[in-house]
JSON list of C-alpha atoms and ligand atoms in Angstrom, two decimals:
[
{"chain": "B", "resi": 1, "resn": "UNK", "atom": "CA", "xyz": [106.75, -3.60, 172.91]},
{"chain": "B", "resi": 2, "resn": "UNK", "atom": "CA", "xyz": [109.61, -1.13, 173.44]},
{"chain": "B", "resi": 3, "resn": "UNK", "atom": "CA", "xyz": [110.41, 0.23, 177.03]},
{"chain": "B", "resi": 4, "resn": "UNK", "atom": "CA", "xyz": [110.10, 3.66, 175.69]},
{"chain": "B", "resi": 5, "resn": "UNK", "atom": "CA", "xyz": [106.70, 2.92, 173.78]},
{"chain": "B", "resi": 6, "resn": "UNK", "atom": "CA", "xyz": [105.50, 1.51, 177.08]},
{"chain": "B", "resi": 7, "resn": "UNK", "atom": "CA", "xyz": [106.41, 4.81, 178.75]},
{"chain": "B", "resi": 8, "resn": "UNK", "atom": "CA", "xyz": [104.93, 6.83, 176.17]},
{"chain": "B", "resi": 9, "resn": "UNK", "atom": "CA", "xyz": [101.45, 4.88, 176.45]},
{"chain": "B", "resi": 10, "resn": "UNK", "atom": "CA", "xyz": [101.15, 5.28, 180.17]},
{"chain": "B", "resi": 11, "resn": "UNK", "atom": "CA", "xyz": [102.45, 8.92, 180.18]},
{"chain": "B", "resi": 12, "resn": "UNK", "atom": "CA", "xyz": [99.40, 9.18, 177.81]},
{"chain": "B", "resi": 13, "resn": "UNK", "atom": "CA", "xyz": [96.91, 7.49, 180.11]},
{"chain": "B", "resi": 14, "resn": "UNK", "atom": "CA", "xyz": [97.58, 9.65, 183.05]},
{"chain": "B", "resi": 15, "resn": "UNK", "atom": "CA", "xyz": [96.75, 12.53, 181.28]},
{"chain": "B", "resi": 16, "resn": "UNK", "atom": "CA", "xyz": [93.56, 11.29, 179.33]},
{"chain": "B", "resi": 17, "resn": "UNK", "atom": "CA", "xyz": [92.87, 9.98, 183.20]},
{"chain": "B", "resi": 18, "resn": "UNK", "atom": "CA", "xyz": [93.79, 13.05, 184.63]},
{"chain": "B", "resi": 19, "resn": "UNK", "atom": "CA", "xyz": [91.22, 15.05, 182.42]},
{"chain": "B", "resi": 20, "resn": "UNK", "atom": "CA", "xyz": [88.66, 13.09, 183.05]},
{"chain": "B", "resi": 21, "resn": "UNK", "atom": "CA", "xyz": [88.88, 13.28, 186.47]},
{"chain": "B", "resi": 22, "resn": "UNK", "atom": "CA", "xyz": [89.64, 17.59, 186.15]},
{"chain": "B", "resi": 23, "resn": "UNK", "atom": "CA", "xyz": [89.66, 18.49, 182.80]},
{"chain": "B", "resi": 24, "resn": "UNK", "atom": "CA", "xyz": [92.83, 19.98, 183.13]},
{"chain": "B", "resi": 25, "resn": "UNK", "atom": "CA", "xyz": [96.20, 18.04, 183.46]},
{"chain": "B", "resi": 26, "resn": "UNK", "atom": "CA", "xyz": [99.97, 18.92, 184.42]},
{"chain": "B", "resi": 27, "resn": "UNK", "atom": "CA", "xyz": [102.24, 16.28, 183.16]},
{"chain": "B", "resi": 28, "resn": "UNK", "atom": "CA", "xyz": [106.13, 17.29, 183.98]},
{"chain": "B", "resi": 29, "resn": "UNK", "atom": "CA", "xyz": [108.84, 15.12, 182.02]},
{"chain": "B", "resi": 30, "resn": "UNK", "atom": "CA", "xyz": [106.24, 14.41, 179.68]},
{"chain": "B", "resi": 31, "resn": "UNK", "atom": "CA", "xyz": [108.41, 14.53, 176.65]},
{"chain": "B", "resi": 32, "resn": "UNK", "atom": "CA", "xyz": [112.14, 13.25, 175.89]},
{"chain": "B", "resi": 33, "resn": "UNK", "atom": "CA", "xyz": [114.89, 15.51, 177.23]},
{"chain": "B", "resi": 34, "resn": "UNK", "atom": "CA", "xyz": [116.29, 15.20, 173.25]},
{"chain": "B", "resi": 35, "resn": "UNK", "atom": "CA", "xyz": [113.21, 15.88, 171.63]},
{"chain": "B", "resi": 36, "resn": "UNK", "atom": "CA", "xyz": [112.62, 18.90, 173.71]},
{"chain": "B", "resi": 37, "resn": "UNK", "atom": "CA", "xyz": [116.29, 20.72, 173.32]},
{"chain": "B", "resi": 38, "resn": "UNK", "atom": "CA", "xyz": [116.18, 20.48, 169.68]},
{"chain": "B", "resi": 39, "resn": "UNK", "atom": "CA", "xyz": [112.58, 22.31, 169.81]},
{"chain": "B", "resi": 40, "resn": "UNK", "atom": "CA", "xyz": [114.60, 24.52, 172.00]},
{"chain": "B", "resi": 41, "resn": "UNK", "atom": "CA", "xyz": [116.98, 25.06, 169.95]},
{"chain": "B", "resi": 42, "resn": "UNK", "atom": "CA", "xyz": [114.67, 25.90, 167.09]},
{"chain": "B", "resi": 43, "resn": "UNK", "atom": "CA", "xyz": [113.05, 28.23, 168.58]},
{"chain": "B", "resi": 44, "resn": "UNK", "atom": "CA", "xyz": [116.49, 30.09, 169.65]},
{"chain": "B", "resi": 45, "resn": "UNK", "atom": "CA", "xyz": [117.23, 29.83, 165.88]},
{"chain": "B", "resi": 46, "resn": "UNK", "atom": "CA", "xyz": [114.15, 31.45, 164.42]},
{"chain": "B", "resi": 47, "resn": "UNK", "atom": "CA", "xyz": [114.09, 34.35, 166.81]},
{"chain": "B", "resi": 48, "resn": "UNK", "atom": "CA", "xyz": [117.80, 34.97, 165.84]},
{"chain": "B", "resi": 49, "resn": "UNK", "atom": "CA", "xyz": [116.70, 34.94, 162.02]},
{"chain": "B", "resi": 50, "resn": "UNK", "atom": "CA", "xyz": [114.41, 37.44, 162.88]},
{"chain": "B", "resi": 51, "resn": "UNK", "atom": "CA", "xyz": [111.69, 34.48, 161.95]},
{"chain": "B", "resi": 52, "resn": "UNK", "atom": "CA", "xyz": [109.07, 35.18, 165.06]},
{"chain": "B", "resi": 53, "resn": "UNK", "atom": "CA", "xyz": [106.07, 37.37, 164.60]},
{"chain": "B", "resi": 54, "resn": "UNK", "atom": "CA", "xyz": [104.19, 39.45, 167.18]},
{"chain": "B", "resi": 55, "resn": "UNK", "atom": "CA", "xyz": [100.88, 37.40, 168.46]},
{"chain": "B", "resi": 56, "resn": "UNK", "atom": "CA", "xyz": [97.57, 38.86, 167.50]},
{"chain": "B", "resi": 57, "resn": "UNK", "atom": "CA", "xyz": [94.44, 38.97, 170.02]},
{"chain": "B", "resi": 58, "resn": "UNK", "atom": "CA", "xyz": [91.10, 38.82, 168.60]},
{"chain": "B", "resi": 59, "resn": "UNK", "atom": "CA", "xyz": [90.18, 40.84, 165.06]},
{"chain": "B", "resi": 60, "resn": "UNK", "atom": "CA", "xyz": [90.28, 44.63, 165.67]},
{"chain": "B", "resi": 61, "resn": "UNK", "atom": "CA", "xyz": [92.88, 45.30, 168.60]},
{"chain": "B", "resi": 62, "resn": "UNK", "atom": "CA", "xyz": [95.55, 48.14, 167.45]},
{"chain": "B", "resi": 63, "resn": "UNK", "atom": "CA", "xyz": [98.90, 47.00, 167.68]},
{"chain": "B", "resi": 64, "resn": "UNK", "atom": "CA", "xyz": [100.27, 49.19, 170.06]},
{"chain": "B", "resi": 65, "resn": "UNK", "atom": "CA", "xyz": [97.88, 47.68, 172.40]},
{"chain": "B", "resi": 66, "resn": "UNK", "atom": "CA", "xyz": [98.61, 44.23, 172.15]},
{"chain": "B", "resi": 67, "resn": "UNK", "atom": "CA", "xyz": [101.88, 43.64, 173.85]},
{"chain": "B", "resi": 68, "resn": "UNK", "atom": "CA", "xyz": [100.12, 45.19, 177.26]},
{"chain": "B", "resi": 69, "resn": "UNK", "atom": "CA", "xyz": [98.15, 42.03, 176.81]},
{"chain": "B", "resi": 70, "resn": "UNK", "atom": "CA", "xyz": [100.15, 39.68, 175.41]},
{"chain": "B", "resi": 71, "resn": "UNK", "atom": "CA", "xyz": [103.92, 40.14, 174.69]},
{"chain": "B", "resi": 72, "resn": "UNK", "atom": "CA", "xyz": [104.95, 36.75, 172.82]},
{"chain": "B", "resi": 73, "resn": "UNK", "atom": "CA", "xyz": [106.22, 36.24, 169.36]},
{"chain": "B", "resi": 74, "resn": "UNK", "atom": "CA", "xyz": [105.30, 33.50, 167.50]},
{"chain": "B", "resi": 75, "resn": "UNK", "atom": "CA", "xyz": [105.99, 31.22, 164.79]},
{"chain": "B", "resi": 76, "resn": "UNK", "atom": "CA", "xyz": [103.10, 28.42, 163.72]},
{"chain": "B", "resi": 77, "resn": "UNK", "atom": "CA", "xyz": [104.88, 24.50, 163.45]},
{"chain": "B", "resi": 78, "resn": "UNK", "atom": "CA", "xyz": [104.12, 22.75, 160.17]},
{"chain": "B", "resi": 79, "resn": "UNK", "atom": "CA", "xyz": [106.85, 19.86, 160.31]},
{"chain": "B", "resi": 80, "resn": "UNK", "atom": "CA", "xyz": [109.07, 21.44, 158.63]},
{"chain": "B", "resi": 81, "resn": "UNK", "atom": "CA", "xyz": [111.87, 20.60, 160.42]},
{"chain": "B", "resi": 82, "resn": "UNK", "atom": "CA", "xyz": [112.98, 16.25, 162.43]},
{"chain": "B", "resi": 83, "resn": "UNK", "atom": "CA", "xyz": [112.01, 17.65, 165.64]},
{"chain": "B", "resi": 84, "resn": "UNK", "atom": "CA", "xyz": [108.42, 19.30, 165.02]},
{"chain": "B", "resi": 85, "resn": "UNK", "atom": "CA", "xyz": [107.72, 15.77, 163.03]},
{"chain": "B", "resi": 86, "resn": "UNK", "atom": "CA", "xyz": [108.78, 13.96, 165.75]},
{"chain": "B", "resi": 87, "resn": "UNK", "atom": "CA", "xyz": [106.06, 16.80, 168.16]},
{"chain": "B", "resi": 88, "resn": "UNK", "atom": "CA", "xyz": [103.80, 16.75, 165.94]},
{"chain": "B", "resi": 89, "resn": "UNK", "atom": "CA", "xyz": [103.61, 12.44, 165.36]},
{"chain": "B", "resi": 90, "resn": "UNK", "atom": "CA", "xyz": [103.42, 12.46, 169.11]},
{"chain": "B", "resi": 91, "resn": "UNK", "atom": "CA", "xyz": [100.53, 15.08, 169.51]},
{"chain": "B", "resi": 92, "resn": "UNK", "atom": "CA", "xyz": [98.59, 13.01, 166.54]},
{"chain": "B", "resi": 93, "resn": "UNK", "atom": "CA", "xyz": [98.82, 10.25, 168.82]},
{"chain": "B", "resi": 94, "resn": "UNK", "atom": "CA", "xyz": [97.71, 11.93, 171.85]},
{"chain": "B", "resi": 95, "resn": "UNK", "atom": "CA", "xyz": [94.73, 13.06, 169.97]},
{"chain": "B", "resi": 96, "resn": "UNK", "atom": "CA", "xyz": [94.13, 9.71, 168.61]},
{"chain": "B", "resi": 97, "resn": "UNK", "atom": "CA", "xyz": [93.90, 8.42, 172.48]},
{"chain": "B", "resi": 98, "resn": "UNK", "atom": "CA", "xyz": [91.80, 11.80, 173.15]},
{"chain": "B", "resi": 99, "resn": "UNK", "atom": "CA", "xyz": [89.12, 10.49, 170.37]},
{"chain": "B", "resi": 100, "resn": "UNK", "atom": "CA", "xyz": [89.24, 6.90, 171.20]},
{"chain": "B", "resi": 101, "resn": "UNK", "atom": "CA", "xyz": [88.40, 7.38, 174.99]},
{"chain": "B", "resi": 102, "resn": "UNK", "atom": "CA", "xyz": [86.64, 10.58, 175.17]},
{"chain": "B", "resi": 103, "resn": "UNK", "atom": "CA", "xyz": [84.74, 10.67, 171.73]},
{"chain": "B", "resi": 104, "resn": "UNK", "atom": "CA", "xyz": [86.55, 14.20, 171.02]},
{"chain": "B", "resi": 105, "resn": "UNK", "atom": "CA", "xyz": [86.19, 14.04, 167.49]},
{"chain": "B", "resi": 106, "resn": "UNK", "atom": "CA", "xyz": [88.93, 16.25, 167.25]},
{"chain": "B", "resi": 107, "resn": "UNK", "atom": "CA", "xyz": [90.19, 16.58, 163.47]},
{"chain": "B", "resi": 108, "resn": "UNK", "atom": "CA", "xyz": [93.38, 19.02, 163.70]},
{"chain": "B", "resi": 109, "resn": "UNK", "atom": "CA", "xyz": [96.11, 20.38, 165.57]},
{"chain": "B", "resi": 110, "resn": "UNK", "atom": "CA", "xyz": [96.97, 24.13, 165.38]},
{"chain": "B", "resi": 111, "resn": "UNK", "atom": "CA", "xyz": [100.03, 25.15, 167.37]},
{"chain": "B", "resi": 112, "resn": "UNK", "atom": "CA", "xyz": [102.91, 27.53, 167.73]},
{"chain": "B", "resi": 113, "resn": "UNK", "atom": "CA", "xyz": [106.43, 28.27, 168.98]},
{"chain": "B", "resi": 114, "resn": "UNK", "atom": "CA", "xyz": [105.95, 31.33, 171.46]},
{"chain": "B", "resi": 115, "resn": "UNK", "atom": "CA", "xyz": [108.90, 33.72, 173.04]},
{"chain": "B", "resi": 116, "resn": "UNK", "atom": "CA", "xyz": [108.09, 36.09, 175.70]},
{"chain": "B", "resi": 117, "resn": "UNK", "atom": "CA", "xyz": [110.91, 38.73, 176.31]},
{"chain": "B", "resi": 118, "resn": "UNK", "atom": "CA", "xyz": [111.88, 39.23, 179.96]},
{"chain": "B", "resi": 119, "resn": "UNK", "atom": "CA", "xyz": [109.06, 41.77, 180.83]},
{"chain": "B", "resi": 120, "resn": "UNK", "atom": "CA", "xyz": [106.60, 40.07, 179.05]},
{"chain": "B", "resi": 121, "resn": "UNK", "atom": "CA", "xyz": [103.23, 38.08, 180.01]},
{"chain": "B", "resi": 122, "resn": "UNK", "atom": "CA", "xyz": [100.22, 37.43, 178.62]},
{"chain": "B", "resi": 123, "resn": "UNK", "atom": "CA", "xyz": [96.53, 38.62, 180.82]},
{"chain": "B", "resi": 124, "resn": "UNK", "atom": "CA", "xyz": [94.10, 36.44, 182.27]},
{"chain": "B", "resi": 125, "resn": "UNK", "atom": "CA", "xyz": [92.10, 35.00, 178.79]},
{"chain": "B", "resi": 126, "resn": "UNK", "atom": "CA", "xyz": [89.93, 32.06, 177.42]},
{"chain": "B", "resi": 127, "resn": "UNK", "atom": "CA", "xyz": [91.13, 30.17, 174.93]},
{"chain": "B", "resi": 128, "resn": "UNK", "atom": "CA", "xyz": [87.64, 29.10, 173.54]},
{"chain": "B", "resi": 129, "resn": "UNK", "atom": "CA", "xyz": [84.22, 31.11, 173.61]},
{"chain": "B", "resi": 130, "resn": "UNK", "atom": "CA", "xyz": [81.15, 29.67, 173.27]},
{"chain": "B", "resi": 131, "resn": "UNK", "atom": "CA", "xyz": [80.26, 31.06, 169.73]},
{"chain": "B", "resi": 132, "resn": "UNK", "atom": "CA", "xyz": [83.82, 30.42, 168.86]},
{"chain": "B", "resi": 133, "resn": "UNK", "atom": "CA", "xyz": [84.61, 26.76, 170.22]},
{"chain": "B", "resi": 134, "resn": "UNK", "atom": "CA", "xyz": [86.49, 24.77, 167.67]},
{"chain": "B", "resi": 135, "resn": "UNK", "atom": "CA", "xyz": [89.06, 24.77, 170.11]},
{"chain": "B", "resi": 136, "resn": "UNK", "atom": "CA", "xyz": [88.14, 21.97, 172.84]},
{"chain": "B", "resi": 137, "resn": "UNK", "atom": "CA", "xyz": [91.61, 21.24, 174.03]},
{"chain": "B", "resi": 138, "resn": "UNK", "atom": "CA", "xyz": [94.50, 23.74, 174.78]},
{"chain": "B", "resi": 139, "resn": "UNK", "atom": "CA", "xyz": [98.15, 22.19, 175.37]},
{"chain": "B", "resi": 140, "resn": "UNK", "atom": "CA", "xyz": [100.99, 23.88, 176.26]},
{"chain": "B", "resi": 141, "resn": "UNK", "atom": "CA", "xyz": [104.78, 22.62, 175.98]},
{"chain": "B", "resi": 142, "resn": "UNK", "atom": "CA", "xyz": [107.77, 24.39, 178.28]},
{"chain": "B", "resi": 143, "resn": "UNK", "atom": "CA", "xyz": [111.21, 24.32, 176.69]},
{"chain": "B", "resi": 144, "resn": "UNK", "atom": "CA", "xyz": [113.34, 26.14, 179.50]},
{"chain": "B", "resi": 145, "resn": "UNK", "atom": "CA", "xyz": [116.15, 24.20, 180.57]},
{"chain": "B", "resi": 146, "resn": "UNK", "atom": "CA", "xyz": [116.32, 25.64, 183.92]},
{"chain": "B", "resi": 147, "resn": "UNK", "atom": "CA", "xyz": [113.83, 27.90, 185.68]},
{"chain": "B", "resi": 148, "resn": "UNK", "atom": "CA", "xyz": [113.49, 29.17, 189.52]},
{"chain": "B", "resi": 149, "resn": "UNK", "atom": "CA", "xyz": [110.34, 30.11, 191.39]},
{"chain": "B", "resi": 150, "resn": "UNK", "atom": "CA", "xyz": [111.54, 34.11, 190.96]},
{"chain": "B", "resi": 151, "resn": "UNK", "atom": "CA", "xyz": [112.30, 33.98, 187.64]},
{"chain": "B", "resi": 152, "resn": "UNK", "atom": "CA", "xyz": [108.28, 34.86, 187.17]},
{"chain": "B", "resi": 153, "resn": "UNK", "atom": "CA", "xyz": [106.51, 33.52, 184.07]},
{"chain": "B", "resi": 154, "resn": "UNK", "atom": "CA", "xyz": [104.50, 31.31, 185.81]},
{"chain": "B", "resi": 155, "resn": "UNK", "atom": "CA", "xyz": [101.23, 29.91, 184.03]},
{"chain": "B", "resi": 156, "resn": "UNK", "atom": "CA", "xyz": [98.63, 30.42, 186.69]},
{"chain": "B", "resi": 157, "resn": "UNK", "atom": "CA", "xyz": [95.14, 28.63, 185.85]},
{"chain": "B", "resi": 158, "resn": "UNK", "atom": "CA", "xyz": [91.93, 29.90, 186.91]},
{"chain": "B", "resi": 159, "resn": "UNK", "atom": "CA", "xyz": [88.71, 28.20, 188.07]},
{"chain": "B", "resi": 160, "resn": "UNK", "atom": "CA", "xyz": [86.50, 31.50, 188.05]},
{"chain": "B", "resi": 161, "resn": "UNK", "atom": "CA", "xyz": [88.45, 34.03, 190.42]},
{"chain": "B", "resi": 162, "resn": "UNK", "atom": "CA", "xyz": [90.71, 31.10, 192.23]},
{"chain": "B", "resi": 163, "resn": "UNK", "atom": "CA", "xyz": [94.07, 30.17, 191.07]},
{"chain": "B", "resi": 164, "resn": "UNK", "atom": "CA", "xyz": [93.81, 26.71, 190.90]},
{"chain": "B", "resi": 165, "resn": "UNK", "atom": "CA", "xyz": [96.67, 25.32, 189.54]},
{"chain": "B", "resi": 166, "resn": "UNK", "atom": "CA", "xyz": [100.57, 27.20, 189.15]},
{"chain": "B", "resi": 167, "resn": "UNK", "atom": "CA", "xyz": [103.22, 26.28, 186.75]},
{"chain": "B", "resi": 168, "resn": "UNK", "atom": "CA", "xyz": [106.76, 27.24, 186.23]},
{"chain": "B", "resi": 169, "resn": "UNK", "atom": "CA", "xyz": [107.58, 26.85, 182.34]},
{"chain": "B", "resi": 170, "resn": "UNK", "atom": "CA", "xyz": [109.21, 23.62, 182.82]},
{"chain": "B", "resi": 171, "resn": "UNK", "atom": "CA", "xyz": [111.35, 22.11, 179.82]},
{"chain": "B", "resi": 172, "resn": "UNK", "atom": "CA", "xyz": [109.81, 18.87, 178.76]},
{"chain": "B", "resi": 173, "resn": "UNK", "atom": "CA", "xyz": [106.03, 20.00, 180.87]},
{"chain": "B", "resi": 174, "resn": "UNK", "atom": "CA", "xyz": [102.84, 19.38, 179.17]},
{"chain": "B", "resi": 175, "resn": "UNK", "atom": "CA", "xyz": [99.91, 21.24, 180.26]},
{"chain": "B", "resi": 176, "resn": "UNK", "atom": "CA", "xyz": [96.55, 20.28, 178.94]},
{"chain": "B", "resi": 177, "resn": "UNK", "atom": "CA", "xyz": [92.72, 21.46, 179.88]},
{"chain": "B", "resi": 178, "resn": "UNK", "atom": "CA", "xyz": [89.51, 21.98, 178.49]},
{"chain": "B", "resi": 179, "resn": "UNK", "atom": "CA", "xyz": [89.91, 25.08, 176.65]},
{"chain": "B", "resi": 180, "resn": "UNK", "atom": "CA", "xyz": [86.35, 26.67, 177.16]},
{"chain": "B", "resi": 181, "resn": "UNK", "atom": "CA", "xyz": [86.89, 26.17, 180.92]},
{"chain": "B", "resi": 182, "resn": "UNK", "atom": "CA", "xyz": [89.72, 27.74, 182.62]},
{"chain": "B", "resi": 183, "resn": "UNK", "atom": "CA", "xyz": [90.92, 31.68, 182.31]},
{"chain": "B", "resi": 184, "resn": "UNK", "atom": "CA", "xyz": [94.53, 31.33, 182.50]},
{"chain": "B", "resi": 185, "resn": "UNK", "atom": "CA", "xyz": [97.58, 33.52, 181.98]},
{"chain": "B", "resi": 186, "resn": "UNK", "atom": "CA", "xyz": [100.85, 33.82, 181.83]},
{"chain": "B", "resi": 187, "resn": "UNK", "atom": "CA", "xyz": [102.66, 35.91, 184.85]},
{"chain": "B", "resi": 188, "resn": "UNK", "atom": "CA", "xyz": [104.67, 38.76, 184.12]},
{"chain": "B", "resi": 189, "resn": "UNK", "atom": "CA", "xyz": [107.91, 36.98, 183.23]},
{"chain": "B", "resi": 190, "resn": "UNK", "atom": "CA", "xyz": [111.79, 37.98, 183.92]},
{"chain": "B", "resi": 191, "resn": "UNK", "atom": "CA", "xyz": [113.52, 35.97, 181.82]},
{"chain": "B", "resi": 192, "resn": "UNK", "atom": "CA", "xyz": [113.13, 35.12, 178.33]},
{"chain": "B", "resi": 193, "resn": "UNK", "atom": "CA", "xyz": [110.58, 32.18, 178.16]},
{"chain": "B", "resi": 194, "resn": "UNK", "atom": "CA", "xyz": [110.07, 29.71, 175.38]},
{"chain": "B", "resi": 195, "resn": "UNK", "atom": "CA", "xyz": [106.99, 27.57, 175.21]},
{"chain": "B", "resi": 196, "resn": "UNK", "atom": "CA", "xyz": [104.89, 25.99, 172.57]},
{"chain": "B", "resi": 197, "resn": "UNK", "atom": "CA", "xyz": [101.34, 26.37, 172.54]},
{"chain": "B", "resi": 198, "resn": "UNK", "atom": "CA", "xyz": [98.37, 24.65, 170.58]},
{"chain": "B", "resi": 199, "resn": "UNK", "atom": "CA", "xyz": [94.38, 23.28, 170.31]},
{"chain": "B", "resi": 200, "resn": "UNK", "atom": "CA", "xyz": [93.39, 20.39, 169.43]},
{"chain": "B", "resi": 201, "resn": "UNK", "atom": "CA", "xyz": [90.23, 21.04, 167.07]},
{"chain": "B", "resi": 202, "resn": "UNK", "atom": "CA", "xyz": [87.19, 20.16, 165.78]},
{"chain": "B", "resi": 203, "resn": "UNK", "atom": "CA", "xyz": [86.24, 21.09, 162.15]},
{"chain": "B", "resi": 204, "resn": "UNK", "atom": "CA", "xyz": [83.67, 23.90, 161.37]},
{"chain": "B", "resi": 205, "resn": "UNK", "atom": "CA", "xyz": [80.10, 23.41, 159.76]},
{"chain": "B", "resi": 206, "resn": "UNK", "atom": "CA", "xyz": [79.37, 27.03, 159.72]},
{"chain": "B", "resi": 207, "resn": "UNK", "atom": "CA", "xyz": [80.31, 26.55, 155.71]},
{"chain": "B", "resi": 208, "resn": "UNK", "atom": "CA", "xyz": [78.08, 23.85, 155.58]},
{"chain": "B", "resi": 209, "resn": "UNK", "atom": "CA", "xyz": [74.35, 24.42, 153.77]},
{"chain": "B", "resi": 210, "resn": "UNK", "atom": "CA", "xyz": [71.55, 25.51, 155.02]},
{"chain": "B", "resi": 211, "resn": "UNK", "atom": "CA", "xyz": [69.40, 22.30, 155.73]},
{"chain": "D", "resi": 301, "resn": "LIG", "atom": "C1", "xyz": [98.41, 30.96, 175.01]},
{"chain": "D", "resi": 301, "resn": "LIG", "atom": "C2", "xyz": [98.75, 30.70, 176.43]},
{"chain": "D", "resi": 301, "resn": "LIG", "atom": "C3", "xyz": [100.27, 29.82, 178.09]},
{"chain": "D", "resi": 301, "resn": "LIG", "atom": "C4", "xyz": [101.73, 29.64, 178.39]},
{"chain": "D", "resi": 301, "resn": "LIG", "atom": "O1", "xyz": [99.34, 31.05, 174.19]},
{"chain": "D", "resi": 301, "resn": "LIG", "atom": "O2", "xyz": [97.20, 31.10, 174.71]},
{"chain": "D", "resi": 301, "resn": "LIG", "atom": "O3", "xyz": [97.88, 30.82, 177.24]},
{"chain": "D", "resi": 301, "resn": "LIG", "atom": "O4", "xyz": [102.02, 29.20, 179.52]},
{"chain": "D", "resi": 301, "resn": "LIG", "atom": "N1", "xyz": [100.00, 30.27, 176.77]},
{"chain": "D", "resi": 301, "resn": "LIG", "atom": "O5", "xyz": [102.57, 29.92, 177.55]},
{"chain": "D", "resi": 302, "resn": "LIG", "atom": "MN1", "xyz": [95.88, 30.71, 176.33]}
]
C-alpha cells in the first residue's frame, strides 16, 4: 500500500475513533494542501462569476431577515469540476468507513461551497431536528490559507449552553459531529471566510406506503 493511502486510512480512523468516543471530531491537516487550494480556488472563482447564492434557513423566513442569521453564499458541489471529484471520492470513502464501523446506513452526501463576507456569521442552530433527521452527520471543510485568532469566524460548538469545542476556519480542517447533537455557530467573522459544508444522509421513507 501507498504511503499516502496509509495516511489517508489512519487519518480516517481517528476520526471514526474520535466520534465514537464524542460524537464530534476536529481533524486539522486532514486533507492534502493541493486538494484543498484548488477547492479554494474554486470557490474564489464562482463568487467572482457572480455563481454563489444567498443560503436559505428553514421554509418561510423573508429574505431580508436571513442574513441577520446567516450571511453565507452558497453554491451546492456535484463533481463538476477534478477537485470536487477528488472531495467528493474521499467523502464516499469516509462514509463507507462511517457505515462499516458504526452501522450508519448513510446513503448520500449533500454539501456546499459557503462564503461569508467580512461581517458575516451564522447564529447558534441545529443542523438536524428530530422530525427532520435525515441528516445524522454534519462535516465541515476550512479552505483559508492563513487565519489569526482576531480575525473572528470562529466555529464555536455547543453542548447545551457550554462552548465545548472552538475552531478557527483552518485550510485543510475537517470538522465532523453528530448533527442532531450539538448547536453550533459560526462567530461573527472579519475577514472573508471560505468553508465547505455538508451531511452525510440517510434516505427518507416518508414516501413509502402505508403498511
Ligand atoms: C452550516 C454551518 C459551520 C462553519 O453551514 O450549517 O454550521 O463553520 N457551518 O462554516
Ligand atoms: Mn450548521
Amino acid at each position: 500500500m501507498e504511503n499516502s493511502e496509509l495516511t489517508r486510512q489512519s487519518k480516517q480512523q481517528k476520526l471514526i475513533d474520535e466520534l465514537i468516543d464524542q460524537r464530534l471530531s476536529i481533524n486539522p491537516n486532514f486533507f492534502d494542501a493541493e486538494l484543498i487550494t484548488a477547492l479554494h480556488q474554486e470557490l474564489v472563482n464562482l463568487m467572482e462569476e457572480d455563481q454563489l447564492r444567498a443560503a436559505h434557513i428553514g421554509k418561510e423566513q423573508q429574505r431580508s431577515h436571513i442574513r441577520a442569521i446567516r450571511g453565507d453564499a452558497i453554491h451546492w458541489i456535484n463533481g463538476d469540476t477534478e477537485a470536487q471529484r477528488r472531495f467528493l471520492t474521499e467523502m464516499r470513502q469516509l462514509q463507507e468507513a462511517l457505515n462499516q464501523q458504526l452501522f450508519l446506513g448513510l446513503t448520500e452526501l449533500e454539501v456546499h461551497f459557503a462564503h461569508y463576507p467580512a461581517g458575516m456569521g451564522y447564529q447558534k442552530h441545529l443542523d438536524s431536528f428530530q422530525n427532520n433527521n435525515l441528516r445524522r452527520i454534519t462535516i465541515v471543510v476550512y479552505l483559508n490559507p492563513d487565519w489569526q485568532e482576531d480575525d473572528g469566524g470562529e466555529l464555536e460548538i455547543y453542548n447545551g449552553d457550554e462552548v465545548i469545542a472552538t475552531v478557527l476556519p483552518l485550510a485543510g480542517t475537517l470538522v465532523c459531529f453528530v448533527s442532531e447533537e450539538f448547536p453550533h455557530q459560526v462567530a461573527i467573522t472579519k475577514r472573508e471566510r471560505f468553508s465547505i459544508a455538508g451531511w452525510f444522509r440517510v434516505r427518507d421513507t416518508a414516501g413509502l406506503p402505508a403498511g
